Structure formats: structure tokens, C-alpha cells
Coordinates of C-alpha atoms and ligand atoms in Angstrom, one line a residue:
M1 CA 42.1 -25.7 -14.4
V2 CA 43.5 -22.2 -14.5
G3 CA 40.0 -20.9 -13.8
A4 CA 39.6 -23.2 -10.8
L5 CA 43.0 -22.1 -9.4
Y6 CA 42.1 -18.5 -9.9
R7 CA 38.8 -19.0 -8.0
W8 CA 40.6 -20.8 -5.2
Q9 CA 43.2 -18.0 -4.8
F10 CA 40.6 -15.2 -5.0
P11 CA 37.4 -16.5 -3.6
V12 CA 34.3 -14.8 -5.3
M13 CA 32.9 -12.3 -2.8
K14 CA 29.2 -12.7 -2.0
S15 CA 27.1 -9.6 -2.7
R16 CA 25.9 -7.9 0.4
V17 CA 22.2 -7.3 1.0
L18 CA 20.7 -5.1 3.7
I19 CA 17.3 -6.3 4.7
T20 CA 15.3 -3.7 6.6
L21 CA 12.4 -5.9 7.9
P22 CA 11.9 -9.3 9.5
L23 CA 11.4 -12.1 6.9
P24 CA 10.5 -15.8 7.2
T25 CA 13.4 -18.0 8.2
T26 CA 13.1 -20.1 5.1
V27 CA 13.5 -16.9 2.9
L28 CA 16.5 -15.8 4.9
E29 CA 18.1 -19.2 4.8
A30 CA 17.8 -19.3 1.0
L31 CA 19.2 -15.8 0.7
K32 CA 22.1 -16.7 2.9
Q33 CA 23.2 -19.3 0.4
Q34 CA 23.9 -16.6 -2.1
F35 CA 24.4 -13.3 -0.3
E36 CA 26.0 -11.9 2.8
L37 CA 23.0 -10.5 4.8
Q38 CA 22.6 -7.7 7.3
V39 CA 19.1 -8.0 8.7
W40 CA 17.2 -5.4 10.8
D41 CA 14.3 -7.0 12.6
E42 CA 13.7 -4.7 15.5
G43 CA 10.7 -2.7 14.2
P44 CA 10.9 0.4 12.0
M45 CA 14.6 0.8 11.0
P46 CA 15.9 4.2 12.2
T47 CA 17.1 6.5 9.4
A48 CA 20.6 6.8 11.0
Q49 CA 20.9 3.1 11.2
I50 CA 19.9 2.7 7.5
A51 CA 22.4 5.3 6.6
Q52 CA 25.2 3.5 8.5
W53 CA 24.4 0.0 7.2
A54 CA 23.9 1.2 3.6
K55 CA 27.6 2.1 3.4
T56 CA 28.5 -1.6 3.4
T57 CA 25.8 -3.1 1.2
D58 CA 25.3 -3.7 -2.5
A59 CA 21.5 -3.9 -2.4
I60 CA 18.6 -3.1 -0.1
L61 CA 15.6 -5.3 0.3
C62 CA 12.9 -3.3 2.0
S63 CA 9.2 -2.4 2.2
L64 CA 6.9 0.6 2.8
G65 CA 8.2 1.3 6.2
T66 CA 11.8 2.1 5.1
P67 CA 12.2 5.6 3.6
I68 CA 15.0 5.6 1.0
S69 CA 16.0 9.2 0.6
A70 CA 17.8 11.0 -2.3
D71 CA 20.7 11.6 0.2
L72 CA 21.0 7.9 0.9
I73 CA 21.0 7.0 -2.8
R74 CA 23.5 9.7 -3.7
S75 CA 25.9 8.8 -0.8
N76 CA 26.0 5.1 -1.8
P77 CA 27.0 4.8 -5.4
Q78 CA 28.0 1.2 -4.8
L79 CA 24.3 0.3 -4.5
S80 CA 23.2 -1.8 -7.5
T81 CA 19.6 -2.6 -6.6
I82 CA 16.7 -1.6 -4.3
S83 CA 14.0 -4.2 -4.1
S84 CA 10.8 -3.3 -2.3
I85 CA 8.3 -5.9 -1.2
S86 CA 5.4 -3.5 -2.2
V87 CA 3.8 -2.3 -5.3
G88 CA 4.0 1.4 -4.2
V89 CA 7.4 3.0 -4.3
D90 CA 6.5 6.4 -2.7
H91 CA 8.8 5.6 0.2
I92 CA 11.7 5.7 -2.2
D93 CA 13.1 8.9 -3.9
M94 CA 12.5 7.6 -7.4
A95 CA 13.8 10.7 -9.1
A96 CA 17.2 10.2 -7.3
A97 CA 17.2 6.5 -8.0
T98 CA 16.6 7.0 -11.7
A99 CA 19.1 9.8 -11.9
A100 CA 21.7 7.4 -10.4
S101 CA 20.6 4.6 -12.8
L102 CA 19.7 2.6 -9.7
P103 CA 17.0 0.1 -10.5
V104 CA 14.1 -0.1 -8.0
G105 CA 12.1 -3.3 -8.0
H106 CA 8.5 -3.6 -6.9
T107 CA 5.7 -6.2 -6.9
P108 CA 2.8 -5.2 -9.1
D109 CA -0.3 -7.2 -10.0
V110 CA -0.1 -9.9 -7.4
L111 CA -1.8 -7.8 -4.7
V112 CA -4.6 -6.4 -6.8
D113 CA -7.3 -8.9 -5.8
S114 CA -6.4 -8.9 -2.1
T115 CA -6.5 -5.1 -1.9
A116 CA -9.9 -5.0 -3.8
D117 CA -11.3 -7.6 -1.4
L118 CA -10.2 -5.4 1.5
A119 CA -11.9 -2.4 0.0
L120 CA -15.1 -4.4 -0.2
A121 CA -14.7 -5.6 3.4
L122 CA -14.3 -2.0 4.5
M123 CA -17.3 -0.9 2.4
L124 CA -19.5 -3.6 3.9
A125 CA -18.2 -3.0 7.4
A126 CA -18.8 0.8 7.1
T127 CA -22.2 0.7 5.4
R128 CA -23.6 -2.1 7.6
R129 CA -21.8 -0.8 10.8
V130 CA -20.2 -4.2 11.4
V131 CA -17.5 -3.0 13.8
E132 CA -19.6 -0.6 15.7
A133 CA -22.3 -3.3 16.2
D134 CA -19.7 -5.8 17.3
R135 CA -18.4 -3.3 19.9
F136 CA -22.1 -2.7 21.0
V137 CA -22.7 -6.4 21.6
R138 CA -19.4 -7.1 23.3
G139 CA -20.0 -4.0 25.5
G140 CA -23.1 -5.7 26.9
H141 CA -25.4 -3.0 25.4
W142 CA -27.7 -5.3 23.5
S143 CA -30.8 -5.3 25.8
A144 CA -33.6 -3.9 23.6
D145 CA -35.9 -6.1 21.5
W146 CA -35.6 -6.2 17.6
A147 CA -36.7 -2.8 16.3
T148 CA -37.3 -1.4 12.9
D149 CA -34.8 1.5 13.4
F150 CA -32.0 -0.5 15.1
F151 CA -28.5 0.1 13.7
L152 CA -29.6 1.0 10.2
G153 CA -27.1 1.1 7.4
T154 CA -27.2 1.4 3.6
D155 CA -27.2 -1.2 0.8
L156 CA -24.4 -1.8 -1.7
S157 CA -27.0 -3.0 -4.2
R158 CA -28.8 0.4 -4.0
A159 CA -25.6 2.4 -3.9
T160 CA -23.7 4.5 -6.5
V161 CA -20.1 3.7 -6.0
G162 CA -17.5 6.3 -7.2
I163 CA -14.1 4.8 -8.0
V164 CA -11.2 7.3 -7.9
G165 CA -8.4 5.8 -10.0
L166 CA -9.3 3.2 -12.6
G167 CA -6.0 1.3 -12.5
P168 CA -5.8 -2.5 -11.8
T169 CA -7.1 -2.3 -8.2
G170 CA -9.9 0.2 -9.1
L171 CA -11.0 -2.1 -11.9
A172 CA -11.0 -5.1 -9.5
V173 CA -13.3 -3.1 -7.2
V174 CA -15.5 -2.2 -10.1
K175 CA -16.0 -5.9 -10.9
R176 CA -16.9 -6.7 -7.3
V177 CA -19.3 -3.8 -6.7
R178 CA -21.1 -4.5 -10.0
A179 CA -21.6 -8.0 -8.8
F180 CA -23.4 -6.6 -5.8
G181 CA -25.7 -4.6 -8.1
A182 CA -24.2 -1.1 -7.5
D183 CA -24.1 1.7 -10.1
V184 CA -20.5 2.7 -10.8
I185 CA -19.1 6.1 -11.6
G186 CA -15.4 6.6 -12.1
W187 CA -12.6 9.1 -12.5
N188 CA -9.1 8.6 -13.6
R189 CA -6.2 11.0 -14.1
T190 CA -6.1 10.2 -17.8
E191 CA -9.6 9.4 -18.8
R192 CA -10.2 5.7 -19.3
E193 CA -13.3 4.0 -20.8
V194 CA -14.4 1.0 -18.7
L195 CA -17.4 -1.1 -19.4
G196 CA -20.1 -0.4 -16.9
V197 CA -18.5 2.7 -15.5
R198 CA -19.8 6.2 -16.2
N199 CA -16.9 8.7 -16.3
V200 CA -17.6 11.9 -14.3
A201 CA -15.6 14.9 -13.2
L202 CA -14.0 14.4 -9.8
D203 CA -16.1 16.9 -8.0
D204 CA -19.3 15.3 -9.4
L205 CA -18.1 11.9 -8.3
F206 CA -17.9 13.2 -4.7
A207 CA -21.3 14.8 -4.9
E208 CA -23.1 11.8 -6.5
A209 CA -21.5 8.7 -4.9
D210 CA -22.9 7.0 -1.8
I211 CA -19.5 5.3 -1.5
V212 CA -16.2 6.8 -2.7
S213 CA -13.4 4.3 -3.0
V214 CA -9.9 5.7 -3.5
H215 CA -7.4 3.7 -5.7
T216 CA -5.1 6.2 -7.1
A217 CA -1.3 6.1 -6.5
A218 CA 0.6 8.5 -4.3
A219 CA 2.2 11.2 -6.4
P220 CA 2.6 14.9 -6.2
E221 CA -0.5 15.4 -8.4
T222 CA -2.6 13.2 -6.1
H223 CA -1.5 14.7 -2.8
H224 CA -4.6 15.7 -0.8
L225 CA -6.8 15.0 -3.9
V226 CA -9.5 14.2 -1.4
S227 CA -9.6 17.7 0.0
A228 CA -11.8 19.5 2.5
D229 CA -13.8 21.0 -0.4
R230 CA -14.4 17.6 -2.0
L231 CA -15.3 16.0 1.4
A232 CA -17.8 18.8 1.8
L233 CA -19.5 17.7 -1.5
M234 CA -20.3 14.3 -0.1
K235 CA -23.9 13.3 0.7
P236 CA -25.0 12.9 4.3
G237 CA -24.5 9.2 5.2
A238 CA -22.0 8.7 2.3
V239 CA -18.9 6.6 2.9
I240 CA -15.3 7.1 1.9
I241 CA -12.9 4.1 1.6
N242 CA -9.1 4.5 1.3
T243 CA -7.0 1.4 0.6
A244 CA -4.5 3.3 -1.6
R245 CA -2.2 5.8 0.2
G246 CA -2.8 8.1 3.1
S247 CA -1.3 11.1 1.3
V248 CA -4.2 11.1 -1.2
V249 CA -6.6 12.2 1.5
D250 CA -6.3 15.4 3.6
E251 CA -6.5 13.5 6.9
S252 CA -7.2 16.6 9.1
A253 CA -10.0 17.6 6.8
L254 CA -11.4 14.0 6.9
I255 CA -11.2 14.0 10.7
K256 CA -13.1 17.2 10.9
T257 CA -15.8 16.0 8.5
L258 CA -16.1 12.6 10.4
S259 CA -16.4 14.4 13.7
E260 CA -19.4 16.3 12.4
G261 CA -21.0 12.9 11.9
K262 CA -22.0 13.5 8.3
I263 CA -20.1 10.7 6.6
R264 CA -18.5 7.4 7.5
A265 CA -15.2 6.0 6.5
G266 CA -13.2 2.8 6.1
L267 CA -9.5 3.3 6.2
D268 CA -6.5 1.0 5.7
V269 CA -3.9 3.7 5.1
Y270 CA -2.9 7.0 6.8
E271 CA -0.8 10.1 6.3
E272 CA 1.5 8.8 9.0
E273 CA 1.9 5.1 9.7
P274 CA 1.7 3.6 12.2
L275 CA -1.3 5.8 13.1
A276 CA -0.4 8.1 16.0
K277 CA -1.7 6.8 19.4
N278 CA -3.5 10.1 19.9
S279 CA -5.2 10.2 16.5
P280 CA -8.8 11.5 16.9
L281 CA -9.8 8.7 14.5
L282 CA -9.3 6.2 17.3
A283 CA -12.3 7.6 19.2
M284 CA -14.7 7.7 16.3
D285 CA -17.5 5.2 15.9
N286 CA -18.2 6.2 12.2
V287 CA -14.8 5.0 10.9
V288 CA -13.5 1.4 10.5
L289 CA -9.7 1.3 10.9
M290 CA -7.3 -1.3 9.5
P291 CA -3.4 -1.2 9.9
H292 CA -2.4 -1.2 6.2
L293 CA -3.5 -4.8 5.4
G294 CA -4.5 -4.5 1.8
S295 CA -2.1 -7.2 0.6
A296 CA -2.1 -9.2 3.9
T297 CA -3.0 -12.7 2.8
A298 CA -0.5 -15.6 3.0
A299 CA -0.7 -16.3 -0.7
T300 CA -0.3 -12.7 -1.7
R301 CA 2.6 -12.0 0.6
Q302 CA 4.3 -15.1 -0.7
A303 CA 3.8 -13.9 -4.3
M304 CA 5.1 -10.4 -3.4
M305 CA 8.2 -11.9 -1.7
E306 CA 8.9 -14.1 -4.8
R307 CA 8.8 -11.0 -7.1
A308 CA 11.0 -9.0 -4.7
L309 CA 13.6 -11.8 -4.5
A310 CA 13.5 -12.2 -8.3
N311 CA 14.2 -8.5 -8.6
L312 CA 17.0 -8.6 -6.1
V313 CA 18.7 -11.6 -7.7
A314 CA 18.4 -10.1 -11.2
G315 CA 19.8 -6.7 -10.0
L316 CA 22.7 -8.2 -8.2
S317 CA 23.5 -10.3 -11.3
G318 CA 23.6 -7.2 -13.5
K319 CA 20.4 -8.2 -15.3
P320 CA 17.2 -6.1 -15.9
L321 CA 14.7 -6.4 -13.0
P322 CA 11.6 -8.4 -14.0
W323 CA 9.4 -5.8 -12.2
C324 CA 11.2 -2.5 -12.4
A325 CA 9.5 0.6 -11.1
N326 CA 11.7 3.2 -12.7
P327 CA 12.5 3.8 -16.4
V328 CA 16.2 3.0 -16.0
V329 CA 18.1 2.7 -19.2
Y330 CA 19.8 -0.7 -18.8
T331 CA 23.5 -0.5 -19.6
G332 CA 24.8 -3.8 -18.2
P333 CA 26.0 -6.8 -20.1
Ligands
GLV1 C1 0.9 -1.8 -0.4 O1 0.4 -0.8 0.0 C2 1.9 -1.8 -1.4 O2 2.3 -0.8 -2.0 O3 2.4 -2.9 -1.7

């Protein structure tokens, strides 16, 4: 009775959540039952706007497009949780979050297969020139008869595929390309033995592979890992696929190599996203471009949102996040 009276006199404040991207109405309605929401759904949220809204929030629910800087973290000690609807957390200053004991939630595992499927889609599209041929037909250029040298590509079953990064997505790609009959070579930052994969030095991987597929996370040590020198090692006609992070590839060097016509590429990620409207990549026939869609299936996005919401609710209840990206020492009840 006393408790009930107490609650009546001092209604329990709902925690405040800043949501930096549009979310399905059903998700927002469910969140509104528990939290007070501030939702930004007008495209990329400007940094000044995040800084302003962050002052009056307890948690941030965001994704890759929202940079969360050290400054934002340090100036908002009231923040109890950041939950990102993504596996990667390179848009968040993790050192600052960890120093502030601010837990950052992410969504591992559930997007592995979708991302590996997209890597395969890009491999096949690039090696068999699917997009280029589609443009050719739609452009009304298909007038010659069947010919033995018409739009020739290369076979996955005859290819050596080099996997850069043997984490969960790299391994899911290994499984898929082996099913196509490819030989697989691999490289990982800390050497990892994988059945059916021959470990090689990174430079040798670039020199030997017909297809290089990048699956390593963005980190200071992987920045521009795919450098001008490594691109120069690639065989004529070889293909590079990137479904990991743009920062892993030196994009200017890639553009230069692609413009020489020596290699092909399939890209889902870029150093700057969205890709600049004047990027030279847009005019190239030897590259297939996707707008960061690795995890873009309905089922995977649903699973990612479920993980992100579970992280958010746990953080705001003072509990450990089920999928925490930083090694925060939990000190709550
Ligand atoms: C996608 O790139 C992710 O990090 O979830």
C-alpha cells in the first residue's frame, strides 16, 4: 500500500531513448510503451543534431550511419547504453565508450549468412559480368549472333579464392565457394587453421587468387590493408570483392587499378557512404556496386533489430547487454 502510494505521488519516469534512424511502426509502438522516444527519421542525422538531442537522452539506438564520437560520449555522462543495429561498431568511439564504462550493444552472428550470400552474388556478378551484360541488353546493343568470344567471364569452379579474414563471415564464404568447387586460400590476422583452406601470406594471397574476398573488420591495423602494392600483385582478370568495410581497401588505389582495366570488383562498402555522386566508380563497367546491403534480408534485419532491442532494454534496466561489443566491467546490481 505504502509502495503504491509512493508510486502514485512520484510517477516512475520512463527512460529516454534517442533513435537516429527510421524504424518500423510496430517496433516504435512497442518501444513507446516502455520509453520516451526522440526519433530522427529524416535521413542521415546531422552531428550537431545528435549532440543536441543526446543531452536529453539515457540511451541511443542507432546504426552504421550515426557516428558516435568520443566528445559526444564524454559530454553525456547520463548515457547508460548505446545499442547499434549492426555487427560493426567502427562508427562508435569504442575506446571512449569503454573508458566511460558505457556499454555498446551490437548484433553479431545473425547477419553472417546474408553477408556471405551477398559476397557470392557479387563474385558471380563480377566473374560472369551479369550487370554489364544486363546493361548491354537493356541498352539495345544485342544485335550480333551467338559467338564464341561474346562476354567471356571466368568460372568459380576453376578459381582460386583468397579469403582475407577467417572470422564467421569469411568461414561462411569458404563453405559456399568450396561447394562451387573452388580452391581456397586464406589469411587471418591471427593465423587460424580451417579445413579446406590453405593459409598463405597476405601478399601471396593477392598474387595467387583469381578472386579475393575481404571479410576482415575495420580496425586501425586493417586500414588500407588492400593497398596499391597489394592490388598491383593481382593477376590480370582477377576480381576483388568487399562486403566488409570500405576503410579496409585504399579506394583511390582501387579506382586507379580498375581504370587500367586489369581487374574487376564487386563492392558493397566504401570509404565514404553513401558513395559520392561523382565517384569514378560509377562510370566503370568492370565493377558491380551495391549500397551496403550485406545484411539486407527481411529475416536478418528482423533478427538484428531483436538483438538491438534486447541490448537496449537490458542496458536501460542496468543489466549486462546480451551482445556487448566492449569489454565493460559490469558494476551494476
Ligand atoms: C553491417 O555492415 C554491419 O556491421 O551490421
